Short mmCIF file of C-alpha atoms in Angstrom, two decimals:
data_model
loop_
_atom_site.label_atom_id
_atom_site.label_comp_id
_atom_site.label_asym_id
_atom_site.label_seq_id
_atom_site.Cartn_x
_atom_site.Cartn_y
_atom_site.Cartn_z
CA MET A 234 16.05 -7.41 -2.11
CA SER A 235 16.00 -3.74 -2.92
CA ASP A 236 14.99 -1.14 -0.38
CA PRO A 237 11.24 -1.07 0.33
CA ILE A 238 9.19 1.44 -1.64
CA GLU A 239 5.70 2.75 -1.12
CA GLN A 240 3.14 2.26 -3.88
CA ASN A 241 -0.62 1.88 -3.61
CA GLY A 242 -0.35 1.95 0.16
CA ILE A 243 1.77 -1.17 0.57
CA GLU A 244 5.44 -1.72 1.12
CA ASN A 245 7.41 -3.10 -1.84
CA PRO A 246 4.33 -4.17 -3.85
CA GLY A 247 4.70 -7.63 -5.34
CA GLY A 248 7.93 -8.09 -3.39
CA GLY A 249 6.31 -9.10 -0.13
CA PHE A 250 6.14 -12.60 -1.52
CA GLY A 251 9.45 -14.35 -0.99
CA TYR A 252 10.59 -12.10 1.85
CA GLY A 253 13.58 -13.67 3.62
CA GLY A 254 14.18 -15.99 0.69
CA ASN A 255 14.25 -15.68 -3.06
CA PRO A 256 12.20 -12.83 -4.58
CA ALA A 257 9.06 -13.76 -6.48
CA PRO A 258 9.69 -14.65 -10.15
CA ALA A 259 9.66 -11.60 -12.41
CA LEU A 260 6.88 -13.13 -14.49
CA LEU A 261 4.56 -13.14 -11.45
CA ARG A 262 5.36 -9.71 -10.08
CA PRO A 263 2.78 -7.72 -12.11
CA ALA A 264 0.00 -10.02 -10.91
CA LEU A 265 1.31 -10.00 -7.33
CA THR A 266 1.53 -6.21 -7.41
CA ALA A 267 -2.11 -6.04 -8.53
CA VAL A 268 -3.11 -8.40 -5.69
CA ASP A 269 -1.16 -6.27 -3.20
CA ALA A 270 -2.81 -3.08 -4.40
CA LEU A 271 -6.32 -4.55 -4.16
CA ASP A 272 -5.54 -6.06 -0.76
CA ALA A 273 -4.33 -2.70 0.53
CA GLN A 274 -7.53 -0.98 -0.59
CA VAL A 275 -9.80 -3.65 0.89
CA HIS A 276 -7.81 -3.73 4.12
CA ASP A 277 -8.03 0.01 4.68
CA ILE A 278 -11.77 0.07 3.95
CA VAL A 279 -12.46 -2.82 6.35
CA THR A 280 -10.27 -1.47 9.15
CA CYS A 281 -11.25 2.21 8.83
CA ASP A 282 -14.26 1.99 11.18
CA PRO A 283 -15.23 -1.67 11.67
CA GLY A 284 -17.86 -1.06 14.34
CA PRO A 285 -18.67 -3.15 17.44
CA VAL A 286 -20.16 -6.14 15.59
CA SER A 287 -17.14 -6.57 13.32
CA ARG A 288 -14.78 -6.16 16.25
CA ALA A 289 -16.72 -8.73 18.27
CA LEU A 290 -16.65 -11.21 15.38
CA ALA A 291 -12.93 -10.61 14.94
CA THR A 292 -12.27 -11.30 18.61
CA ALA A 293 -14.48 -14.40 18.56
CA GLY A 294 -12.72 -15.68 15.46
CA HIS A 295 -9.30 -15.09 16.97
CA TYR A 296 -10.06 -17.53 19.79
CA ALA A 297 -12.67 -19.89 18.32
CA ILE A 298 -11.09 -20.96 15.03
CA LYS A 299 -7.65 -21.92 16.27
CA ARG A 300 -6.69 -25.44 15.31
CA HIS A 301 -5.69 -26.37 18.88
CA VAL A 302 -9.28 -25.55 19.89
CA LEU A 303 -11.03 -27.16 16.92
CA ILE A 304 -9.03 -30.38 16.65
CA PRO A 305 -9.72 -31.53 20.24
CA GLY A 306 -13.34 -30.46 19.81
CA PHE A 307 -13.84 -32.65 16.75
CA ALA A 308 -11.91 -35.50 18.39
CA VAL A 309 -14.28 -35.43 21.36
CA ALA A 310 -17.29 -35.26 19.03
CA GLY A 311 -16.02 -38.26 17.09
CA LEU A 312 -15.42 -40.26 20.26
CA VAL A 313 -18.87 -39.40 21.62
CA GLY A 314 -20.38 -40.42 18.31
CA LEU A 315 -18.50 -43.71 18.35
CA LEU A 316 -19.57 -44.53 21.91
CA SER A 317 -23.17 -43.38 21.52
CA GLY A 318 -23.73 -44.86 18.08
CA SER A 319 -24.35 -41.47 16.46
CA ALA A 320 -23.13 -41.84 12.90
CA ASP A 321 -23.31 -38.08 12.28
CA LEU A 322 -21.12 -37.19 15.26
CA ARG A 323 -18.62 -39.94 14.45
CA ARG A 324 -18.44 -38.90 10.79
CA ALA A 325 -18.13 -35.17 11.50
CA GLY A 326 -15.51 -35.83 14.15
CA SER A 327 -13.31 -38.04 11.98
CA VAL A 328 -13.56 -35.77 8.94
CA GLY A 329 -12.94 -32.71 11.10
CA VAL A 330 -9.81 -34.07 12.76
CA ALA A 331 -8.34 -35.37 9.50
CA GLY A 332 -9.18 -32.19 7.59
CA LEU A 333 -7.89 -29.84 10.27
CA VAL A 334 -4.62 -31.72 10.82
CA ALA A 335 -3.91 -31.95 7.09
CA THR A 336 -4.91 -28.32 6.55
CA ALA A 337 -2.62 -27.16 9.37
CA ALA A 338 0.32 -29.06 7.89
CA ALA A 339 -0.32 -27.67 4.41
CA SER A 340 -0.81 -24.13 5.68
CA ARG A 341 2.43 -24.16 7.65
CA SER A 342 4.36 -25.48 4.66
CA ILE A 343 2.93 -22.84 2.31
CA LYS A 344 3.67 -20.06 4.80
CA ARG A 345 7.31 -21.11 5.00
CA TYR A 346 7.63 -21.17 1.23
CA VAL A 347 5.66 -18.06 0.25
CA LYS A 348 6.83 -15.80 3.10
CA ARG A 349 4.38 -12.94 2.66
CA ARG A 350 4.33 -10.09 5.16
CA ARG A 351 1.27 -9.45 7.28
CA PRO A 352 -0.45 -6.03 7.23
CA ASP A 353 1.00 -5.11 10.62
CA GLU A 354 4.46 -5.99 9.30
CA CYS A 355 4.24 -3.65 6.29
CA ALA A 356 4.70 0.11 6.18
CA PRO A 357 2.74 2.30 6.59
CA ARG A 358 0.74 -0.06 8.86
CA ARG A 359 3.60 -1.69 10.71
CA LYS A 360 3.20 -1.72 14.48
CA PRO A 361 6.24 -0.54 16.44
CA GLY A 362 8.22 -3.34 18.00
CA TRP A 363 6.50 -6.13 16.09
CA ARG A 364 8.78 -8.84 14.72
CA ILE A 365 8.45 -9.59 11.01
CA SER A 366 7.39 -13.21 10.63
CA ALA A 367 6.43 -13.07 6.94
CA ARG A 368 3.81 -15.78 7.46
CA SER A 369 0.69 -14.11 6.12
CA LEU A 370 -0.36 -16.37 3.23
CA PRO A 371 -2.54 -18.33 3.71
CA SER A 372 -4.51 -17.38 6.81
CA GLY A 373 -4.31 -20.36 9.13
CA HIS A 374 -7.40 -19.20 11.04
CA ALA A 375 -9.42 -19.01 7.81
CA ALA A 376 -8.13 -22.41 6.70
CA SER A 377 -9.17 -23.93 10.03
CA ALA A 378 -12.57 -22.22 9.97
CA PHE A 379 -13.42 -23.60 6.54
CA ALA A 380 -12.00 -27.02 7.31
CA ALA A 381 -14.30 -27.16 10.32
CA ALA A 382 -17.23 -25.83 8.29
CA THR A 383 -16.69 -28.49 5.62
CA ALA A 384 -16.61 -31.22 8.25
CA LEU A 385 -19.86 -29.94 9.76
CA ALA A 386 -21.45 -29.61 6.32
CA THR A 387 -20.70 -33.31 5.84
CA VAL A 388 -23.63 -34.10 8.13
CA SER A 389 -25.75 -31.07 7.25
CA ARG A 390 -29.43 -31.77 6.72
CA SER A 391 -30.20 -29.01 4.24
CA PRO A 392 -28.58 -26.46 1.90
CA ALA A 393 -29.78 -23.68 4.22
CA GLN A 394 -27.99 -25.29 7.14
CA SER A 395 -24.80 -25.64 5.11
CA LEU A 396 -25.07 -22.02 4.03
CA MET A 397 -25.36 -20.96 7.67
CA ILE A 398 -22.30 -23.04 8.59
CA TYR A 399 -20.16 -21.57 5.83
CA GLY A 400 -21.51 -18.07 6.49
CA THR A 401 -20.40 -18.33 10.11
CA ALA A 402 -16.96 -19.52 9.00
CA ALA A 403 -16.68 -16.60 6.58
CA ALA A 404 -17.72 -14.06 9.23
CA LEU A 405 -15.20 -15.36 11.75
CA ALA A 406 -12.40 -15.72 9.20
CA GLY A 407 -13.02 -12.24 7.83
CA GLY A 408 -12.18 -10.90 11.27
CA ARG A 409 -8.55 -11.64 10.51
CA VAL A 410 -8.58 -8.61 8.20
CA THR A 411 -10.33 -6.51 10.84
CA LYS A 412 -7.69 -7.61 13.38
CA HIS A 413 -4.99 -6.25 11.05
CA ARG A 414 -3.32 -9.66 10.79
CA HIS A 415 -4.14 -10.74 7.25
CA TRP A 416 -4.88 -9.41 3.80
CA ALA A 417 -8.20 -10.37 2.20
CA SER A 418 -6.46 -12.64 -0.30
CA ASP A 419 -4.82 -14.50 2.60
CA VAL A 420 -8.26 -15.24 4.02
CA LEU A 421 -9.58 -16.33 0.62
CA ALA A 422 -6.57 -18.60 0.10
CA GLY A 423 -7.06 -20.13 3.55
CA ALA A 424 -10.75 -20.71 2.87
CA VAL A 425 -10.02 -22.52 -0.40
CA LEU A 426 -7.23 -24.56 1.20
CA GLY A 427 -9.26 -25.68 4.22
CA THR A 428 -12.31 -26.53 2.11
CA ALA A 429 -10.39 -28.46 -0.55
CA ILE A 430 -8.33 -30.53 1.87
CA THR A 431 -11.31 -31.41 4.06
CA LEU A 432 -13.40 -32.36 1.03
CA LEU A 433 -10.58 -34.72 0.06
CA ALA A 434 -10.49 -36.14 3.59
CA ARG A 435 -14.25 -36.63 3.48
CA ARG A 436 -13.93 -38.54 0.23
CA LEU A 437 -11.07 -40.76 1.41
CA LEU A 438 -12.26 -41.61 4.92
CA PRO A 439 -14.58 -44.61 5.29
CA ARG A 440 -18.15 -43.83 6.18
#
């Protein structure tokens, strides 16, 4: 790849995709450059002065929506539901485990293929001493949050309850931008991925 350049506040715009492998196809670079530019603007607005609430949500999301926290949690819920005869707990648990495991596998595969740099891996935001992993897209935390939300919405009793579940997932996942670890489009991609895969799991698993 050519030497990094600065444009619209992001390093090598449109070229962050495919880092460490083949560059992005020329046909896609104008669109990727536009995504990079918008991401850079959103990122700097969100991280300029996030405030205590946003910082608290970001910290909560960092720990609460990890797959190695959520998967055992849903497994326990499913087992409790099975033993207690609670159909809702059993259903949410089975859908949650299946959706989260499949989402994690898909997310890891996409990250390896796309190889997009994280905000803290790109100049002028790069943190000194940080290793470049180029694993920004999609956000695994966001994918897990929305996979979990979709599993919980499976047994939701009302649209308002479902809205609250997804709203919580969005607030926690959005903290990944505040934490300087993901671009907004990474979070959006993770949300779509986690929701779609868990909806498929919900459809395929027996009731």
